[in-house]
mmCIF file of C-alpha atoms in Angstrom:
data_model
loop_
_atom_site.group_PDB
_atom_site.id
_atom_site.type_symbol
_atom_site.label_atom_id
_atom_site.label_comp_id
_atom_site.label_asym_id
_atom_site.label_seq_id
_atom_site.Cartn_x
_atom_site.Cartn_y
_atom_site.Cartn_z
ATOM 1 C CA MET A 1 5.649 -228.935 188.040
ATOM 2 C CA LYS A 2 6.290 -232.335 187.457
ATOM 3 C CA LYS A 3 10.274 -233.015 187.949
ATOM 4 C CA ILE A 4 12.532 -233.745 185.421
ATOM 5 C CA PHE A 5 14.184 -236.767 185.131
ATOM 6 C CA ILE A 6 17.783 -236.283 183.326
ATOM 7 C CA ILE A 7 19.729 -238.649 180.865
ATOM 8 C CA VAL A 8 23.030 -237.047 179.764
ATOM 9 C CA PHE A 9 25.360 -239.339 177.328
ATOM 10 C CA LEU A 10 28.344 -237.974 176.202
ATOM 11 C CA PHE A 11 30.290 -239.661 173.145
ATOM 12 C CA LEU A 12 33.142 -239.168 171.427
ATOM 13 C CA ALA A 13 32.299 -238.637 167.704
ATOM 14 C CA THR A 14 33.963 -241.015 165.041
ATOM 15 C CA PRO A 15 33.292 -240.691 161.243
ATOM 16 C CA CYS A 16 30.965 -242.981 159.485
ATOM 17 C CA LEU A 17 32.681 -244.706 156.853
ATOM 18 C CA TYR A 18 30.175 -247.161 155.457
ATOM 19 C CA SER A 19 26.834 -246.495 156.275
ATOM 20 C CA GLN A 20 24.797 -243.300 156.338
ATOM 21 C CA ILE A 21 21.321 -245.041 157.780
ATOM 22 C CA GLN A 22 20.224 -242.755 160.550
ATOM 23 C CA PHE A 23 18.737 -245.626 162.979
ATOM 24 C CA SER A 24 15.738 -244.820 164.867
ATOM 25 C CA ASP A 25 13.325 -246.814 167.134
ATOM 26 C CA THR A 26 10.630 -248.183 164.371
ATOM 27 C CA VAL A 27 8.265 -250.910 163.892
ATOM 28 C CA PHE A 28 8.521 -252.076 160.595
ATOM 29 C CA ASN A 29 5.868 -254.604 160.959
ATOM 30 C CA LYS A 30 2.454 -254.062 161.689
ATOM 31 C CA ASN A 31 1.482 -257.190 163.469
ATOM 32 C CA ILE A 32 4.334 -256.574 165.844
ATOM 33 C CA ALA A 33 2.958 -255.071 169.351
ATOM 34 C CA SER A 34 4.119 -254.403 172.872
ATOM 35 C CA LEU A 35 7.256 -253.969 172.182
ATOM 36 C CA GLN A 36 9.769 -253.287 175.227
ATOM 37 C CA LEU A 37 13.537 -253.073 176.308
ATOM 38 C CA TYR A 38 14.784 -252.594 179.394
ATOM 39 C CA ARG A 39 17.576 -253.275 181.911
ATOM 40 C CA SER A 40 16.644 -256.601 183.281
ATOM 41 C CA GLY A 41 14.431 -256.650 186.606
ATOM 42 C CA PHE A 42 13.579 -253.376 186.039
ATOM 43 C CA ALA A 43 10.561 -253.102 183.859
ATOM 44 C CA LEU A 44 10.235 -249.134 184.105
ATOM 45 C CA SER A 45 13.850 -248.389 183.288
ATOM 46 C CA ASN A 46 15.538 -246.900 180.680
ATOM 47 C CA PRO A 47 17.773 -249.503 178.299
ATOM 48 C CA ILE A 48 20.894 -248.569 179.841
ATOM 49 C CA ILE A 49 23.561 -250.768 181.233
ATOM 50 C CA GLN A 50 27.160 -250.935 182.502
ATOM 51 C CA LEU A 51 30.065 -252.175 180.243
ATOM 52 C CA GLY A 52 32.043 -255.199 181.957
ATOM 53 C CA THR A 53 29.187 -255.950 184.577
ATOM 54 C CA SER A 54 26.682 -258.543 185.140
ATOM 55 C CA GLU A 55 23.720 -256.026 184.101
ATOM 56 C CA GLN A 56 21.365 -257.326 180.896
ATOM 57 C CA LEU A 57 18.994 -255.911 178.580
ATOM 58 C CA THR A 58 15.374 -257.828 178.260
ATOM 59 C CA LEU A 59 13.643 -257.517 175.081
ATOM 60 C CA SER A 60 10.202 -259.029 174.742
ATOM 61 C CA PHE A 61 7.836 -258.339 171.989
ATOM 62 C CA ASP A 62 4.300 -259.971 170.912
ATOM 63 C CA GLU A 63 3.269 -260.705 167.466
ATOM 64 C CA PHE A 64 -0.346 -261.201 166.513
ATOM 65 C CA GLY A 65 -1.258 -264.481 165.522
ATOM 66 C CA THR A 66 -1.292 -267.993 166.432
ATOM 67 C CA GLU A 67 2.287 -269.106 164.336
ATOM 68 C CA SER A 68 5.302 -268.051 165.734
ATOM 69 C CA ASN A 69 8.183 -267.046 163.307
ATOM 70 C CA PHE A 70 12.357 -267.701 163.656
ATOM 71 C CA TYR A 71 13.569 -264.176 164.647
ATOM 72 C CA ASN A 72 17.374 -263.273 164.778
ATOM 73 C CA TYR A 73 18.910 -260.179 166.534
ATOM 74 C CA THR A 74 21.999 -258.482 166.092
ATOM 75 C CA ILE A 75 23.274 -254.978 167.356
ATOM 76 C CA THR A 76 24.835 -252.202 165.587
ATOM 77 C CA HIS A 77 27.508 -249.601 167.544
ATOM 78 C CA CYS A 78 26.720 -246.148 166.322
ATOM 79 C CA ASN A 79 27.792 -242.670 166.994
ATOM 80 C CA SER A 80 26.422 -239.305 168.632
ATOM 81 C CA ASP A 81 24.513 -238.829 165.646
ATOM 82 C CA TRP A 82 22.947 -242.391 165.624
ATOM 83 C CA LYS A 83 24.340 -243.577 162.447
ATOM 84 C CA ALA A 84 26.764 -246.896 162.130
ATOM 85 C CA SER A 85 29.957 -246.570 163.515
ATOM 86 C CA ASP A 86 33.223 -247.399 161.532
ATOM 87 C CA TYR A 87 33.991 -250.311 163.644
ATOM 88 C CA LEU A 88 33.876 -254.198 162.344
ATOM 89 C CA LYS A 89 31.358 -255.897 164.518
ATOM 90 C CA ASN A 90 33.848 -257.885 165.506
ATOM 91 C CA GLU A 91 35.465 -255.273 167.635
ATOM 92 C CA TYR A 92 32.511 -254.570 169.687
ATOM 93 C CA VAL A 93 30.498 -257.637 169.748
ATOM 94 C CA GLU A 94 31.736 -261.534 170.284
ATOM 95 C CA PRO A 95 31.802 -264.438 169.793
ATOM 96 C CA TYR A 96 28.905 -264.099 167.839
ATOM 97 C CA THR A 97 27.131 -261.055 165.928
ATOM 98 C CA ASN A 98 23.845 -262.532 166.159
ATOM 99 C CA GLU A 99 21.683 -264.956 168.102
ATOM 100 C CA PRO A 100 18.154 -266.571 167.454
ATOM 101 C CA ILE A 101 15.324 -265.782 169.704
ATOM 102 C CA ASN A 102 14.228 -268.933 171.355
ATOM 103 C CA ASP A 103 11.871 -268.097 174.250
ATOM 104 C CA VAL A 104 8.368 -268.319 172.680
ATOM 105 C CA LEU A 105 5.386 -268.085 174.522
ATOM 106 C CA TYR A 106 1.811 -268.770 173.119
ATOM 107 C CA SER A 107 -1.350 -267.006 174.042
ATOM 108 C CA ASN A 108 -3.993 -268.427 176.223
ATOM 109 C CA ASN A 109 -7.778 -267.589 176.277
ATOM 110 C CA THR A 110 -7.087 -264.298 174.864
ATOM 111 C CA LEU A 111 -9.893 -262.513 173.013
ATOM 112 C CA THR A 112 -6.644 -262.120 170.024
ATOM 113 C CA ASP A 113 -4.584 -264.634 169.350
ATOM 114 C CA TYR A 114 -0.382 -263.779 169.705
ATOM 115 C CA VAL A 115 3.061 -264.923 170.131
ATOM 116 C CA HIS A 116 5.471 -263.684 172.989
ATOM 117 C CA TYR A 117 8.890 -263.474 172.320
ATOM 118 C CA GLU A 118 11.261 -262.610 174.821
ATOM 119 C CA ILE A 119 15.627 -262.663 175.049
ATOM 120 C CA SER A 120 17.982 -261.023 177.597
ATOM 121 C CA PHE A 121 21.405 -260.111 176.813
ATOM 122 C CA PRO A 122 25.106 -259.576 176.898
ATOM 123 C CA ASN A 123 24.785 -263.220 177.150
ATOM 124 C CA ASP A 124 27.181 -266.090 176.590
ATOM 125 C CA ASN A 125 26.487 -265.664 172.589
ATOM 126 C CA VAL A 126 26.881 -262.096 172.366
ATOM 127 C CA LYS A 127 29.279 -260.219 174.885
ATOM 128 C CA ILE A 128 29.602 -255.987 174.584
ATOM 129 C CA LEU A 129 32.913 -255.051 174.086
ATOM 130 C CA LYS A 130 32.549 -251.519 173.439
ATOM 131 C CA SER A 131 30.452 -248.578 175.346
ATOM 132 C CA GLY A 132 28.285 -246.456 173.673
ATOM 133 C CA ASN A 133 24.972 -246.160 171.380
ATOM 134 C CA TYR A 134 23.586 -249.204 170.051
ATOM 135 C CA ILE A 135 20.613 -250.213 167.651
ATOM 136 C CA LEU A 136 19.004 -253.928 168.311
ATOM 137 C CA SER A 137 17.759 -254.963 165.205
ATOM 138 C CA VAL A 138 15.351 -258.180 164.965
ATOM 139 C CA TYR A 139 14.575 -259.933 161.440
ATOM 140 C CA SER A 140 13.759 -263.053 160.214
ATOM 141 C CA ASN A 141 15.760 -263.316 157.178
ATOM 142 C CA ASP A 142 17.403 -260.635 156.187
ATOM 143 C CA GLU A 143 19.819 -258.704 158.839
ATOM 144 C CA ASN A 144 18.606 -255.751 156.234
ATOM 145 C CA GLU A 145 15.374 -255.802 156.763
ATOM 146 C CA PRO A 146 14.182 -255.899 160.185
ATOM 147 C CA VAL A 147 10.646 -255.963 161.346
ATOM 148 C CA PHE A 148 11.829 -253.535 164.193
ATOM 149 C CA THR A 149 15.111 -251.361 165.883
ATOM 150 C CA LYS A 150 15.238 -250.179 169.243
ATOM 151 C CA LYS A 151 17.810 -248.259 170.587
ATOM 152 C CA PHE A 152 19.638 -248.914 173.734
ATOM 153 C CA TYR A 153 22.848 -247.431 175.492
ATOM 154 C CA VAL A 154 26.109 -248.755 177.199
ATOM 155 C CA MET A 155 27.886 -246.679 179.707
ATOM 156 C CA GLU A 156 31.527 -247.304 180.786
ATOM 157 C CA SER A 157 32.559 -246.371 184.356
ATOM 158 C CA SER A 158 33.972 -242.903 184.429
ATOM 159 C CA THR A 159 36.123 -240.726 186.905
ATOM 160 C CA ILE A 160 33.761 -237.893 185.323
ATOM 161 C CA SER A 161 31.829 -236.120 187.876
ATOM 162 C CA ILE A 162 28.703 -234.686 186.443
ATOM 163 C CA ALA A 163 26.410 -232.082 188.534
ATOM 164 C CA ALA A 164 22.916 -231.171 187.660
ATOM 165 C CA ASN A 165 20.674 -228.693 189.070
ATOM 166 C CA VAL A 166 17.043 -228.606 188.080
ATOM 167 C CA LYS A 167 15.369 -225.051 189.155
ATOM 168 C CA GLN A 168 12.999 -222.472 188.077
ATOM 169 C CA ALA A 169 13.341 -220.813 184.919
ATOM 170 C CA THR A 170 15.522 -217.893 185.083
ATOM 171 C CA ASP A 171 13.812 -215.910 182.598
ATOM 172 C CA LEU A 172 11.038 -214.320 184.063
ATOM 173 C CA ALA A 173 8.373 -215.300 181.388
ATOM 174 C CA ASP A 174 8.870 -218.919 181.589
ATOM 175 C CA LYS A 175 9.782 -218.979 185.826
ATOM 176 C CA LEU A 176 6.324 -220.224 186.582
ATOM 177 C CA GLN A 177 5.858 -222.916 183.548
ATOM 178 C CA LYS A 178 8.801 -224.091 182.688
ATOM 179 C CA GLN A 179 12.334 -225.654 184.366
ATOM 180 C CA GLU A 180 15.940 -225.071 183.762
ATOM 181 C CA VAL A 181 18.477 -227.793 183.815
ATOM 182 C CA ASP A 182 22.169 -226.630 184.678
ATOM 183 C CA LEU A 183 25.177 -228.836 184.262
ATOM 184 C CA VAL A 184 28.774 -228.999 185.622
ATOM 185 C CA LEU A 185 31.265 -231.410 184.253
ATOM 186 C CA GLY A 186 34.407 -232.046 186.242
ATOM 187 C CA ARG A 187 37.068 -231.846 183.490
ATOM 188 C CA LYS A 188 39.513 -234.667 184.752
ATOM 189 C CA ASN A 189 40.408 -236.805 181.666
ATOM 190 C CA ILE A 190 38.446 -234.459 179.846
ATOM 191 C CA THR A 191 41.381 -233.145 176.768
ATOM 192 C CA ASN A 192 39.393 -232.300 173.847
ATOM 193 C CA THR A 193 35.946 -230.723 174.667
ATOM 194 C CA SER A 194 35.464 -229.988 170.748
ATOM 195 C CA LYS A 195 34.411 -233.994 170.586
ATOM 196 C CA LEU A 196 32.416 -234.119 173.778
ATOM 197 C CA LYS A 197 28.875 -234.337 173.106
ATOM 198 C CA LEU A 198 26.119 -233.439 175.724
ATOM 199 C CA PHE A 199 22.208 -234.721 175.350
ATOM 200 C CA ILE A 200 19.147 -233.681 177.864
ATOM 201 C CA GLN A 201 16.137 -235.681 177.758
ATOM 202 C CA GLN A 202 13.482 -234.976 179.495
ATOM 203 C CA ASN A 203 11.660 -238.438 181.297
ATOM 204 C CA GLY A 204 13.139 -240.649 178.366
ATOM 205 C CA ARG A 205 11.194 -238.198 175.642
ATOM 206 C CA VAL A 206 13.306 -237.575 172.096
ATOM 207 C CA ASP A 207 11.167 -235.351 170.942
ATOM 208 C CA ASN A 208 12.261 -232.450 172.859
ATOM 209 C CA MET A 209 15.773 -233.662 173.235
ATOM 210 C CA VAL A 210 18.128 -231.152 173.131
ATOM 211 C CA SER A 211 22.253 -230.819 172.726
ATOM 212 C CA LEU A 212 24.249 -228.536 174.523
ATOM 213 C CA THR A 213 27.874 -227.349 174.084
ATOM 214 C CA PRO A 214 29.654 -225.993 176.842
ATOM 215 C CA SER A 215 28.802 -222.565 177.526
ATOM 216 C CA SER A 216 32.170 -221.954 179.607
ATOM 217 C CA SER A 217 35.092 -224.000 181.283
ATOM 218 C CA ASN A 218 38.469 -223.397 183.312
ATOM 219 C CA SER A 219 40.945 -225.522 183.676
ATOM 220 C CA GLU A 220 38.676 -228.058 186.105
ATOM 221 C CA GLN A 221 35.148 -227.944 185.307
ATOM 222 C CA ILE A 222 33.154 -227.655 182.400
ATOM 223 C CA PHE A 223 29.680 -225.359 182.516
ATOM 224 C CA TYR A 224 26.273 -225.864 180.806
ATOM 225 C CA ASP A 225 24.689 -222.563 182.286
ATOM 226 C CA TYR A 226 21.778 -221.257 179.793
ATOM 227 C CA ASP A 227 18.641 -219.693 180.346
ATOM 228 C CA ARG A 228 16.705 -220.940 177.201
ATOM 229 C CA GLU A 229 18.573 -223.290 175.705
ATOM 230 C CA ASN A 230 18.447 -225.599 178.519
ATOM 231 C CA VAL A 231 15.286 -225.111 179.595
ATOM 232 C CA PHE A 232 11.707 -227.416 179.246
ATOM 233 C CA ASP A 233 8.333 -227.246 180.088
ATOM 234 C CA GLY A 234 7.167 -228.263 183.365
ATOM 235 C CA GLY A 235 4.428 -230.557 182.512
ATOM 236 C CA SER A 236 1.309 -232.048 184.853
ATOM 237 C CA GLU A 237 1.125 -235.442 186.684
ATOM 238 C CA PHE A 238 -0.166 -238.391 185.450
ATOM 239 C CA ARG A 239 -3.901 -238.989 185.954
ATOM 240 C CA ALA A 240 -4.253 -242.417 187.663
ATOM 241 C CA PHE A 241 -6.619 -245.170 186.623
ATOM 242 C CA ASP A 242 -6.778 -249.012 187.811
ATOM 243 C CA LEU A 243 -7.604 -251.312 185.285
ATOM 244 C CA LYS A 244 -6.070 -254.825 187.386
ATOM 245 C CA SER A 245 -9.406 -256.248 186.099
ATOM 246 C CA VAL A 246 -11.679 -256.186 183.360
ATOM 247 C CA ARG A 247 -14.186 -258.124 185.882
ATOM 248 C CA TYR A 248 -14.952 -254.978 188.057
ATOM 249 C CA LYS A 249 -14.961 -251.394 187.694
ATOM 250 C CA LEU A 250 -11.968 -249.799 189.977
ATOM 251 C CA ASP A 251 -10.373 -246.771 190.473
ATOM 252 C CA HIS A 252 -11.898 -244.068 187.839
ATOM 253 C CA VAL A 253 -13.362 -246.556 185.688
ATOM 254 C CA GLN A 254 -16.707 -245.458 184.581
ATOM 255 C CA ILE A 255 -17.740 -248.400 182.213
ATOM 256 C CA LEU A 256 -15.888 -251.743 181.174
ATOM 257 C CA GLU A 257 -17.217 -253.036 177.836
ATOM 258 C CA GLN A 258 -16.177 -256.230 175.820
ATOM 259 C CA ARG A 259 -16.411 -255.824 171.956
ATOM 260 C CA ASP A 260 -15.223 -258.115 169.078
ATOM 261 C CA ASN A 261 -11.946 -256.110 169.021
ATOM 262 C CA GLY A 262 -10.990 -256.578 173.251
ATOM 263 C CA HIS A 263 -11.801 -255.015 176.403
ATOM 264 C CA HIS A 264 -12.753 -251.407 176.135
ATOM 265 C CA ALA A 265 -12.727 -249.044 179.901
ATOM 266 C CA PHE A 266 -14.147 -245.392 180.280
ATOM 267 C CA LEU A 267 -12.820 -243.440 182.554
ATOM 268 C CA TRP A 268 -14.424 -241.028 184.633
ATOM 269 C CA ALA A 269 -13.628 -237.082 183.611
ATOM 270 C CA ASP A 270 -11.188 -235.281 185.328
ATOM 271 C CA LYS A 271 -11.826 -231.808 186.439
ATOM 272 C CA GLN A 272 -9.489 -229.118 185.167
ATOM 273 C CA ARG A 273 -7.161 -228.477 187.677
ATOM 274 C CA ARG A 274 -5.724 -225.350 186.173
ATOM 275 C CA TYR A 275 -3.950 -222.323 187.962
ATOM 276 C CA GLN A 276 -4.783 -224.596 191.303
ATOM 277 C CA ALA A 277 -2.592 -226.012 193.925
ATOM 278 C CA TYR A 278 -0.216 -228.656 192.882
ATOM 279 C CA GLU A 279 -1.194 -232.156 193.783
ATOM 280 C CA SER A 280 1.583 -235.101 193.685
ATOM 281 C CA LEU A 281 -0.320 -238.281 193.617
ATOM 282 C CA THR A 282 1.968 -242.063 194.276
ATOM 283 C CA ASP A 283 2.707 -244.190 191.672
ATOM 284 C CA LEU A 284 4.887 -246.530 189.958
ATOM 285 C CA ASN A 285 6.443 -243.621 187.751
#
């Protein structure tokens, strides 16, 4: 079964006073494509940086067409439920609350024309002052009418220890198909567990993300030890194929065709591997 990658976020809930909008990863403009947000230098990473360090996030996206548009970006601090917190913007970002996206490139010798945009932040004009959940909004004229919104996270160095144990499901019915994630938190600096929120994501997915409350605790540790609430389907390894070239058929590619709307690759069909021995192949993951 495929190993689970865990992201655990701890946030103190604060009341939402002026906005009931629940933000999400959403693209509102159909011409926007190839949207990515990741820790700079690590293109396959989740959008997480540590407060007070030199770490940056890189935002990149494409827009179909030949003309560039003038875009700005801004960030919004959110509660654990992804609604805007009651902080004023100048309390969590300085010296400016928005900035233009000036790094623009135009496509060349492509079947489809597009414009590429890119920006890295925090920077000298946008410095983040608080940890927590954030929404990045990119807009043209009106901040309240973004072309897309994207979640990211700013963590803060803490003395709280987190120990995670990934194992086969305890329940016998799920033992061969699912994985269980048990957690133990060091209680140092945690005085009010009622404001402690813990989320577990499987490989960055949000569709099956779970939120847990402690199952038990003592004077030194907080335990999240369940049999069903913290269980995930094991899943399968992704099947590999090679599309580095559109001129030559590489690994696992059966047919290459060029059509009006671009290049199309048709893959060789894989044999079913159900009930066979587990096989692990090295890839970029």
